[in-house]
Short mmCIF file of C-alpha atoms and ligand atoms in Angstrom, two decimals:
data_model
loop_
_atom_site.label_atom_id
_atom_site.label_comp_id
_atom_site.label_asym_id
_atom_site.label_seq_id
_atom_site.Cartn_x
_atom_site.Cartn_y
_atom_site.Cartn_z
CA MET A 1120 123.94 95.84 29.64
CA ALA A 1121 123.25 99.57 30.89
CA ALA A 1122 120.87 100.78 28.17
CA THR A 1123 116.98 99.63 28.36
CA GLY A 1124 114.20 98.83 26.01
CA THR A 1125 115.14 98.46 22.51
CA ALA A 1126 118.25 101.05 22.66
CA LEU A 1127 119.78 98.24 24.28
CA LEU A 1128 119.48 96.12 21.11
CA ASP A 1129 121.55 98.52 19.59
CA GLU A 1130 124.21 98.77 21.88
CA LEU A 1131 124.48 94.84 21.71
CA ARG A 1132 124.51 95.05 17.74
CA ALA A 1133 127.72 96.98 18.12
CA THR A 1134 129.03 95.00 20.50
CA ASP A 1135 127.89 91.29 20.97
CA PHE A 1136 126.96 91.16 17.31
CA ALA A 1137 129.61 93.35 15.98
CA ARG A 1138 130.70 90.65 13.35
CA LEU A 1139 127.58 91.50 11.19
CA ASP A 1140 128.78 95.00 10.58
CA ALA A 1141 132.35 94.11 10.30
CA SER A 1142 131.36 91.80 7.74
CA GLY A 1143 128.95 93.91 6.04
CA THR A 1144 126.47 91.22 6.62
CA VAL A 1145 122.47 91.76 6.35
CA TYR A 1146 121.36 88.82 8.16
CA LEU A 1147 117.68 88.26 7.29
CA ASP A 1148 117.25 84.37 8.14
CA TYR A 1149 116.52 84.49 11.56
CA THR A 1150 113.58 81.84 11.08
CA GLY A 1151 116.23 79.59 9.74
CA ALA A 1152 118.64 80.18 12.74
CA GLY A 1153 119.02 82.89 15.37
CA LEU A 1154 122.63 84.35 16.11
CA TYR A 1155 124.48 84.21 18.98
CA ALA A 1156 125.84 86.85 20.92
CA GLU A 1157 129.80 86.90 21.44
CA SER A 1158 129.53 87.14 24.95
CA GLN A 1159 127.27 83.76 25.33
CA LEU A 1160 130.40 81.96 23.47
CA ALA A 1161 133.11 83.56 26.18
CA GLU A 1162 130.80 82.39 29.01
CA HIS A 1163 130.43 78.94 27.72
CA LEU A 1164 134.10 78.63 26.63
CA GLU A 1165 135.29 79.72 29.84
CA LEU A 1166 132.96 77.30 31.85
CA LEU A 1167 134.20 74.65 29.51
CA ARG A 1168 138.12 75.37 30.52
CA GLY A 1169 137.73 76.11 33.97
CA HIS A 1170 136.19 72.75 34.84
CA VAL A 1171 136.23 68.91 33.98
CA PHE A 1172 133.35 67.37 32.94
CA GLY A 1173 132.72 63.56 32.51
CA ASN A 1174 129.73 61.27 30.63
CA PRO A 1175 126.81 62.25 32.96
CA HIS A 1176 125.84 58.27 33.01
CA SER A 1177 127.73 57.65 36.42
CA VAL A 1178 128.41 59.02 39.95
CA ASN A 1179 131.96 60.18 39.86
CA PRO A 1180 132.88 63.85 40.56
CA THR A 1181 133.47 64.75 37.17
CA SER A 1182 130.03 62.90 35.97
CA SER A 1183 128.37 64.58 38.91
CA ALA A 1184 129.58 67.90 38.14
CA THR A 1185 128.10 67.41 34.33
CA THR A 1186 124.67 65.91 35.90
CA GLU A 1187 124.20 69.27 37.98
CA LEU A 1188 124.89 71.41 34.86
CA VAL A 1189 122.17 69.21 32.61
CA GLU A 1190 119.94 69.74 35.42
CA ARG A 1191 120.46 73.02 35.74
CA SER A 1192 119.81 73.68 31.97
CA ARG A 1193 116.39 71.70 32.29
CA ALA A 1194 115.10 73.88 35.18
CA ALA A 1195 116.16 77.03 33.28
CA VAL A 1196 114.34 75.80 30.21
CA LEU A 1197 111.28 75.39 32.22
CA GLU A 1198 111.57 78.35 34.15
CA PHE A 1199 112.12 80.45 30.81
CA PHE A 1200 108.69 79.10 29.46
CA GLY A 1201 106.85 79.71 32.85
CA ALA A 1202 106.34 75.71 32.90
CA SER A 1203 105.88 74.48 36.51
CA PRO A 1204 108.14 71.31 36.86
CA ASP A 1205 104.68 69.53 38.49
CA GLU A 1206 102.91 70.07 35.29
CA TYR A 1207 106.04 69.77 32.61
CA VAL A 1208 109.02 67.41 31.52
CA CYS A 1209 111.72 69.11 29.53
CA VAL A 1210 113.38 66.29 27.54
CA PHE A 1211 116.33 67.19 25.65
CA THR A 1212 116.75 66.37 22.12
CA PRO A 1213 118.80 66.87 19.17
CA ASN A 1214 116.37 69.65 17.89
CA ALA A 1215 112.66 70.21 16.92
CA THR A 1216 112.19 67.60 14.49
CA GLY A 1217 113.57 65.32 17.13
CA ALA A 1218 111.36 66.34 19.70
CA LEU A 1219 108.35 65.69 17.02
CA ARG A 1220 109.87 62.17 16.06
CA LEU A 1221 109.93 61.19 19.95
CA VAL A 1222 105.90 61.82 19.78
CA GLY A 1223 105.15 60.30 16.68
CA GLU A 1224 107.08 57.09 17.06
CA ALA A 1225 105.19 56.74 20.79
CA TYR A 1226 102.01 58.22 20.27
CA PRO A 1227 99.30 55.39 21.00
CA PHE A 1228 97.50 55.78 17.66
CA ARG A 1229 94.94 52.85 17.27
CA ALA A 1230 92.78 52.35 14.30
CA GLY A 1231 90.00 54.45 14.26
CA ASP A 1232 92.24 57.35 15.89
CA ARG A 1233 92.72 61.02 14.19
CA PHE A 1234 95.73 62.90 13.21
CA LEU A 1235 94.38 66.44 12.83
CA LEU A 1236 96.84 69.14 11.54
CA THR A 1237 96.71 72.45 9.55
CA PHE A 1238 98.21 72.70 5.97
CA ASP A 1239 100.17 75.35 7.42
CA ASN A 1240 103.11 73.13 9.05
CA HIS A 1241 106.77 72.24 8.81
CA ASN A 1242 107.80 68.86 7.31
CA SER A 1243 108.88 67.76 10.52
CA VAL A 1244 105.06 68.09 11.68
CA ASN A 1245 103.90 66.60 8.33
CA GLY A 1246 105.83 63.54 8.66
CA LEU A 1247 104.35 62.53 11.78
CA ARG A 1248 101.15 61.12 9.62
CA GLU A 1249 103.82 58.42 8.74
CA PHE A 1250 103.53 57.21 12.20
CA ALA A 1251 99.78 57.74 12.16
CA ARG A 1252 99.39 55.80 8.92
CA ALA A 1253 101.42 52.87 10.10
CA ARG A 1254 99.23 52.21 13.33
CA GLY A 1255 96.20 52.63 11.46
CA ALA A 1256 94.92 56.12 12.43
CA GLU A 1257 93.35 58.67 9.83
CA THR A 1258 95.20 61.48 9.10
CA THR A 1259 92.82 65.11 8.01
CA TYR A 1260 94.26 68.51 7.12
CA VAL A 1261 92.41 71.54 7.83
CA PRO A 1262 93.30 73.94 5.04
CA THR A 1263 94.33 77.53 5.14
CA ALA A 1264 92.86 80.13 2.76
CA ALA A 1265 94.68 82.72 0.67
CA PRO A 1266 95.51 85.64 0.90
CA GLU A 1267 95.92 85.89 4.69
CA LEU A 1268 96.81 81.99 4.72
CA ARG A 1269 95.06 81.83 7.97
CA VAL A 1270 92.76 78.41 9.06
CA ASP A 1271 89.05 78.12 8.53
CA GLU A 1272 87.97 78.35 12.23
CA GLU A 1273 84.49 76.89 11.67
CA LEU A 1274 86.06 73.79 9.70
CA LEU A 1275 88.53 73.56 12.59
CA ASP A 1276 85.96 73.49 15.33
CA ARG A 1277 84.04 70.95 13.20
CA TYR A 1278 86.64 68.80 12.87
CA LEU A 1279 87.54 68.93 16.59
CA ALA A 1280 84.22 68.34 17.63
CA GLU A 1281 83.44 65.23 15.65
CA VAL A 1282 84.86 62.82 17.77
CA GLY A 1283 83.33 60.06 19.92
CA GLY A 1284 84.21 57.73 22.34
CA ALA A 1285 87.43 56.82 23.98
CA HIS A 1286 90.15 57.73 21.78
CA HIS A 1287 94.13 58.66 20.99
CA ASN A 1288 93.27 61.70 18.91
CA LEU A 1289 96.21 64.31 17.97
CA PHE A 1290 95.89 67.61 16.77
CA ALA A 1291 99.29 69.75 15.51
CA TYR A 1292 99.89 73.07 14.33
CA PRO A 1293 102.63 75.69 14.61
CA ALA A 1294 102.25 79.08 16.67
CA GLN A 1295 103.91 80.85 14.26
CA SER A 1296 104.07 79.82 10.62
CA ASN A 1297 107.77 79.40 9.34
CA PHE A 1298 106.26 80.60 5.95
CA SER A 1299 104.11 83.26 6.39
CA GLY A 1300 104.45 84.57 10.16
CA VAL A 1301 101.11 84.03 10.71
CA HIS A 1302 100.41 83.43 14.44
CA HIS A 1303 97.48 80.68 14.67
CA PRO A 1304 95.59 81.34 17.83
CA LEU A 1305 96.87 79.51 21.16
CA GLU A 1306 93.30 79.48 22.12
CA TRP A 1307 92.89 76.31 19.84
CA ILE A 1308 94.61 74.31 22.57
CA GLU A 1309 91.65 74.64 24.89
CA ARG A 1310 89.37 73.90 22.42
CA ALA A 1311 91.04 70.97 21.45
CA HIS A 1312 91.48 69.73 25.00
CA GLU A 1313 87.58 70.40 25.64
CA HIS A 1314 87.14 67.46 22.84
CA GLY A 1315 90.07 65.20 24.29
CA TRP A 1316 92.56 65.52 21.69
CA ARG A 1317 96.08 65.94 22.85
CA VAL A 1318 98.03 68.94 21.42
CA VAL A 1319 101.19 69.37 19.35
CA LEU A 1320 102.11 73.04 19.24
CA ASP A 1321 105.26 73.58 17.40
CA ALA A 1322 106.82 76.66 18.88
CA ALA A 1323 110.16 76.50 16.64
CA ALA A 1324 109.58 79.54 14.67
CA PHE A 1325 107.25 81.31 17.57
CA VAL A 1326 109.43 81.29 20.39
CA PRO A 1327 112.83 83.35 19.26
CA THR A 1328 110.42 86.50 18.88
CA ASN A 1329 107.33 85.81 21.10
CA ARG A 1330 106.64 84.73 24.69
CA LEU A 1331 105.22 81.34 25.22
CA ASP A 1332 103.92 81.24 28.63
CA LEU A 1333 103.27 77.72 29.74
CA SER A 1334 101.61 78.71 33.04
CA ARG A 1335 98.71 80.50 30.58
CA VAL A 1336 98.39 77.70 27.84
CA HIS A 1337 98.85 74.06 28.32
CA PRO A 1338 99.70 72.18 24.97
CA ASP A 1339 100.79 68.54 25.61
CA PHE A 1340 103.76 68.57 23.34
CA VAL A 1341 105.92 71.33 22.54
CA PRO A 1342 109.18 71.26 20.11
CA VAL A 1343 111.77 73.63 20.01
CA SER A 1344 115.36 74.06 18.87
CA PHE A 1345 117.74 76.28 21.09
CA TYR A 1346 119.75 77.27 17.74
CA LYS A 1347 116.64 79.36 16.72
CA LEU A 1348 116.10 80.69 20.00
CA CYS A 1349 119.55 81.76 21.01
CA GLY A 1350 122.15 81.12 18.36
CA TRP A 1351 124.19 78.83 20.29
CA PRO A 1352 124.12 75.84 20.51
CA THR A 1353 123.23 74.07 17.81
CA GLY A 1354 122.43 70.19 17.94
CA VAL A 1355 120.29 70.66 21.02
CA GLY A 1356 116.45 71.00 21.47
CA ALA A 1357 113.56 70.18 23.91
CA LEU A 1358 110.71 68.51 23.78
CA LEU A 1359 108.41 70.11 26.53
CA ALA A 1360 105.94 67.72 27.39
CA ARG A 1361 102.90 67.51 30.17
CA ARG A 1362 103.63 64.65 32.41
CA GLU A 1363 100.03 63.21 31.88
CA ALA A 1364 100.48 63.27 28.01
CA LEU A 1365 104.22 61.89 28.46
CA ASP A 1366 102.83 59.00 30.56
CA GLU A 1367 100.53 57.95 27.75
CA LEU A 1368 103.59 57.35 25.03
CA GLU A 1369 104.96 53.90 24.07
CA ARG A 1370 108.20 54.04 23.10
CA PRO A 1371 109.31 51.48 20.32
CA TRP A 1372 112.77 50.44 21.93
CA PHE A 1373 114.77 51.12 24.80
CA SER A 1374 118.48 52.32 24.89
CA GLY A 1375 121.47 53.33 27.17
CA GLY A 1376 120.22 56.05 29.10
CA THR A 1377 116.20 55.26 29.02
CA ILE A 1378 116.37 52.42 31.27
CA VAL A 1379 117.37 51.79 34.91
CA ALA A 1380 118.00 48.10 34.43
CA ALA A 1381 117.61 45.43 31.40
CA PHE A 1382 118.36 41.91 31.35
CA VAL A 1383 119.97 39.37 28.40
CA GLN A 1384 118.88 36.00 29.39
CA ARG A 1385 115.09 37.57 30.06
CA ASP A 1386 113.17 39.62 28.19
CA TRP A 1387 112.84 42.65 30.71
CA HIS A 1388 113.85 46.16 30.97
CA GLN A 1389 112.85 48.96 33.66
CA TRP A 1390 112.35 52.41 32.28
CA ALA A 1391 114.32 55.23 33.79
CA PRO A 1392 111.47 57.80 35.19
CA GLY A 1393 110.86 61.47 33.64
CA ALA A 1394 112.93 62.69 31.05
CA ALA A 1395 115.49 59.99 30.95
CA HIS A 1396 113.02 57.58 29.80
CA PHE A 1397 113.12 59.57 26.62
CA GLU A 1398 116.53 60.88 26.08
CA ASP A 1399 118.28 58.27 23.85
CA GLY A 1400 122.41 57.64 24.81
CA THR A 1401 124.19 60.42 26.06
CA VAL A 1402 122.85 63.74 25.97
CA ASP A 1403 124.86 66.70 24.26
CA PHE A 1404 126.50 67.60 27.79
CA LEU A 1405 129.07 70.03 26.61
CA ASN A 1406 126.45 71.99 24.95
CA LEU A 1407 123.83 71.50 27.16
CA PRO A 1408 125.31 74.45 29.73
CA ALA A 1409 125.17 76.77 26.70
CA VAL A 1410 121.25 76.44 26.62
CA GLU A 1411 121.13 77.90 30.22
CA ILE A 1412 123.75 80.92 29.40
CA GLY A 1413 121.25 81.47 26.02
CA LEU A 1414 118.00 81.42 27.90
CA ARG A 1415 119.63 83.88 30.66
CA TYR A 1416 121.26 86.18 28.04
CA LEU A 1417 117.48 86.70 26.45
CA GLU A 1418 115.62 86.90 29.70
CA ARG A 1419 118.30 90.08 30.58
CA ILE A 1420 117.00 91.65 27.74
CA GLY A 1421 113.52 90.49 27.48
CA ILE A 1422 111.96 88.65 25.05
CA GLU A 1423 109.09 91.28 24.68
CA THR A 1424 112.04 93.66 24.12
CA VAL A 1425 112.81 91.92 20.96
CA HIS A 1426 109.27 91.11 20.26
CA GLU A 1427 108.50 95.32 20.01
CA ARG A 1428 111.74 95.84 17.72
CA VAL A 1429 110.84 92.82 15.24
CA ALA A 1430 107.28 94.02 15.21
CA ARG A 1431 108.22 97.49 14.35
CA LEU A 1432 111.05 96.74 11.64
CA GLY A 1433 108.66 94.02 10.34
CA SER A 1434 105.80 96.50 9.81
CA GLU A 1435 108.21 98.66 8.08
CA LEU A 1436 109.42 95.81 5.72
CA LEU A 1437 105.93 95.20 4.89
CA GLY A 1438 105.74 98.63 4.03
CA ILE A 1439 108.63 98.69 1.64
CA LEU A 1440 107.12 95.66 -0.02
CA ALA A 1441 103.92 97.39 -0.36
CA ALA A 1442 105.43 100.40 -1.69
CA LEU A 1443 107.26 98.66 -4.49
CA ARG A 1444 106.10 99.72 -7.85
CA HIS A 1445 107.31 99.51 -11.32
CA SER A 1446 107.09 102.78 -13.25
CA ASN A 1447 103.82 101.18 -15.10
CA GLY A 1448 102.53 101.27 -11.73
CA GLU A 1449 102.19 97.68 -11.35
CA PRO A 1450 103.35 96.06 -7.93
CA ALA A 1451 107.09 94.81 -7.88
CA ALA A 1452 106.51 92.33 -5.11
CA THR A 1453 103.45 90.49 -3.66
CA VAL A 1454 103.43 89.11 -0.10
CA TYR A 1455 102.07 85.91 0.93
CA GLY A 1456 100.13 85.92 4.09
CA PRO A 1457 98.91 89.15 6.16
CA ARG A 1458 99.93 92.45 4.64
CA ASP A 1459 99.64 94.58 7.61
CA TRP A 1460 100.81 94.07 11.48
CA ASP A 1461 97.90 91.69 12.47
CA ARG A 1462 98.31 88.61 14.34
CA ARG A 1463 101.73 87.92 12.64
CA GLY A 1464 105.16 87.36 13.71
CA ALA A 1465 108.28 88.59 11.71
CA THR A 1466 108.67 86.09 9.20
CA ILE A 1467 107.52 87.54 5.84
CA ALA A 1468 106.89 85.62 2.67
CA PHE A 1469 107.10 87.24 -0.82
CA ASN A 1470 108.31 87.37 -4.21
CA PHE A 1471 109.42 90.27 -6.73
CA LEU A 1472 107.21 90.91 -9.66
CA ARG A 1473 108.69 91.35 -12.84
CA THR A 1474 107.06 94.46 -15.19
CA ASP A 1475 104.77 91.99 -16.78
CA GLY A 1476 103.36 90.60 -13.28
CA ALA A 1477 105.17 87.35 -13.68
CA VAL A 1478 106.93 86.18 -10.62
CA VAL A 1479 110.99 87.06 -10.41
CA ASP A 1480 112.91 83.45 -10.48
CA GLU A 1481 113.79 83.13 -6.86
CA ARG A 1482 117.17 81.91 -8.18
CA PHE A 1483 118.08 85.25 -9.34
CA VAL A 1484 116.74 86.87 -6.04
CA ASP A 1485 119.37 84.83 -4.67
CA ARG A 1486 122.15 86.11 -6.83
CA VAL A 1487 121.21 89.78 -6.38
CA ALA A 1488 121.16 89.25 -2.56
CA ALA A 1489 124.44 87.75 -2.30
CA ARG A 1490 125.82 90.86 -4.32
CA HIS A 1491 124.03 93.14 -1.58
CA ARG A 1492 125.48 90.54 1.27
CA ILE A 1493 122.07 89.93 2.41
CA SER A 1494 121.19 86.67 3.68
CA LEU A 1495 117.61 85.57 2.86
CA ARG A 1496 115.76 82.03 2.20
CA THR A 1497 114.15 81.08 -0.98
CA GLY A 1498 112.17 78.06 -1.92
CA CYS A 1499 109.30 76.56 0.27
CA PHE A 1500 111.10 76.55 3.59
CA CYS A 1501 109.78 72.89 4.22
CA ASN A 1502 106.45 73.83 4.41
CA PRO A 1503 104.60 72.77 1.43
CA GLY A 1504 101.37 72.86 2.61
CA ALA A 1505 101.46 76.82 3.11
CA GLY A 1506 103.17 77.27 -0.22
CA GLU A 1507 100.29 74.99 -2.26
CA VAL A 1508 98.06 77.45 -0.91
CA ALA A 1509 100.24 80.51 -1.29
CA PHE A 1510 100.50 79.93 -5.20
CA THR A 1511 96.97 78.23 -5.44
CA ILE A 1512 98.60 74.58 -6.57
CA SER A 1513 95.31 72.32 -6.56
CA ARG A 1514 95.15 68.69 -5.32
CA GLU A 1515 94.43 67.53 -9.04
CA THR A 1516 97.70 69.39 -10.18
CA LEU A 1517 99.71 67.47 -7.57
CA VAL A 1518 98.31 64.18 -8.25
CA GLY A 1519 100.30 62.18 -10.46
CA GLY A 1520 102.61 65.31 -10.30
CA GLU A 1521 105.26 62.96 -8.41
CA PHE A 1522 108.94 63.22 -9.04
CA GLY A 1523 109.40 60.73 -12.10
CA GLU A 1524 112.60 58.55 -13.10
CA GLY A 1525 115.38 60.87 -13.89
CA MET A 1526 113.54 63.93 -13.23
CA THR A 1527 115.47 67.07 -11.68
CA LEU A 1528 113.94 69.47 -9.74
CA ASP A 1529 113.55 72.23 -12.26
CA ASP A 1530 111.75 69.42 -14.54
CA TYR A 1531 109.37 69.20 -11.43
CA VAL A 1532 108.83 72.70 -11.23
CA ASP A 1533 107.75 72.95 -14.93
CA ALA A 1534 105.73 69.61 -14.79
CA ILE A 1535 103.26 70.96 -12.27
CA GLY A 1536 103.46 74.74 -13.61
CA LEU A 1537 104.94 76.76 -11.12
CA PRO A 1538 105.83 80.15 -11.64
CA SER A 1539 109.02 79.96 -9.72
CA GLY A 1540 110.77 77.19 -7.25
CA GLY A 1541 108.98 78.92 -4.39
CA ALA A 1542 109.04 82.46 -2.33
CA VAL A 1543 111.40 84.44 -0.78
CA ARG A 1544 111.78 84.81 2.84
CA ALA A 1545 112.76 87.73 5.07
CA SER A 1546 112.77 87.23 8.92
CA LEU A 1547 114.15 89.35 11.65
CA GLY A 1548 115.35 88.83 15.20
CA LEU A 1549 116.90 90.15 17.90
CA ALA A 1550 120.31 91.90 16.34
CA SER A 1551 118.21 93.31 13.43
CA ASN A 1552 118.17 97.16 13.27
CA ALA A 1553 116.80 100.00 11.13
CA ALA A 1554 120.22 99.95 9.09
CA ASP A 1555 119.41 95.98 7.92
CA LEU A 1556 115.97 97.43 6.50
CA GLY A 1557 117.81 100.34 4.60
CA ARG A 1558 120.00 97.96 2.73
CA PHE A 1559 116.86 95.70 2.49
CA ALA A 1560 115.17 98.82 0.62
CA ALA A 1561 117.94 99.20 -1.74
CA PHE A 1562 118.42 95.67 -2.97
CA ALA A 1563 114.64 95.58 -3.34
CA GLN A 1564 115.00 98.90 -5.87
CA GLU A 1565 116.65 96.52 -7.93
CA PHE A 1566 113.63 94.78 -8.89
CA VAL A 1567 111.83 98.12 -9.94
CA ASP A 1568 111.22 97.91 -13.60
CA LEU A 1569 113.03 94.64 -13.94
CA ALA A 1570 111.36 93.14 -17.16
CA GLU A 1571 113.42 90.02 -17.62
CA VAL A 1572 116.03 87.96 -15.72
CA PRO A 1573 119.20 86.18 -17.30
CA ASP A 1574 118.80 82.88 -18.61
CA ASP A 1575 122.16 81.33 -16.89
CA LEU A 1576 120.48 80.56 -13.52
CA PRO A 1577 121.83 77.35 -11.82
CA ALA A 1578 119.91 74.21 -11.35
CA ARG A 1579 117.70 73.98 -8.54
CA THR A 1580 118.65 71.79 -5.87
CA GLY A 1581 116.14 71.67 -3.11
CA CYS A 1582 113.06 73.29 -1.67
C1 LIG B 396 108.07 76.16 12.61
C2 LIG B 396 109.34 74.98 12.42
N1 LIG B 396 108.79 73.64 13.12
C3 LIG B 396 110.18 72.40 13.02
C4 LIG B 396 111.44 73.20 12.72
C5 LIG B 396 112.30 72.07 12.68
O1 LIG B 396 113.67 72.25 12.85
P1 LIG B 396 114.60 71.70 13.14
O2 LIG B 396 115.36 71.63 11.61
O3 LIG B 396 115.67 72.39 14.36
O4 LIG B 396 114.41 70.30 13.93
C6 LIG B 396 111.74 74.29 12.14
C7 LIG B 396 112.86 74.68 11.24
O5 LIG B 396 113.00 75.49 10.66
C8 LIG B 396 110.09 75.26 11.68
O6 LIG B 396 110.47 76.56 11.47
#
């Protein structure tokens, strides 16, 4: 890596990410999954080829070799996020969702406790409300408001303050929206702590292009997925948890790996200390070394360099969408969320608009994108709350609008009067470049003066 600054990223695009241009691919789904560098794979394979690694739950030489690598990866994760090992524990999980599940199933909610979360959340955070309900805690959502899709902070402050006495209250929000790209303030963490809340900061969509420094902010639970951060490996995530918060969790079961001993003839088990208490069964030990390799790769580039690159390109992408007009002068695209580069990341949700102002069916957008070899995302991106606000769908519309017997997703979209099956999302990352934006602009031009879409679109399969 000889070049510096964002020039280094162009060099890497031509080497480590050459497969993009070799296949003519424009990849615009970095919030879905990051891309791995070829050199990451080579280093990982070399490590596997040159050693014998056994199951870490033992003390034999091949087992000890594995344990050493797993612990190195754990230390690398803490270091990458500036987390002191005195304050934080890194628990390896299958993905960010697995990290959230660990918190949800073990959080000591009691009747009268509160689970507070923003409308803008991934379904893997929304789903925590089922654990809260099962333990008698009350769930409250803080709304976001169009067009910026930011949170009403006055209301948030009120909710955070209106608690009293001894309680186990939990507040969850994303550092970056996986729908609109909004950066929700990290200052909320301390504000919530002042009122005794524990905080889940969903960092899954934030960390691939922003520095999360856990020596400056101190959320209690931080879920991440490493394939989003460094492209490889899949199947590995982490829960970064403050030790004092982790100590409060009440695991609903034990399993191999989580205990030091258990009896069959006596109802007794002794929990393993630290991260092991939360790592069910055997961790993904052959993939875990790739986490350290990936994080070192990112560190060499510098996450700030990636941030700078996506900020410039993201701002240009917003400009392309803003400038897109039909011959009749009407806009040919509409963006959901901030329209300028203010407190946001490079995840941009939008829809193309027809000449009569109606939303272009996202299935047609998919078809045109495929013709341009562009990979972007359509739907609601597992973030229904952001979608409900972006499309101004009221609670009244949704009540009674459940999926009926034999209903298809298309029937459902019609039944609740949605203009389409969702938005279009373009997201940028480490290997994005100016040429990608040129190809995106040419693709977007196809929607200028579009009056109708064909009626042979495929059935929708999911949102
Ligand atoms: C903000 C956010 N949280 C959580 C998740 C869940 O991640 P995973 O599917 O890797 O568990 C995602 C995935 O897109 C996300 O964007």
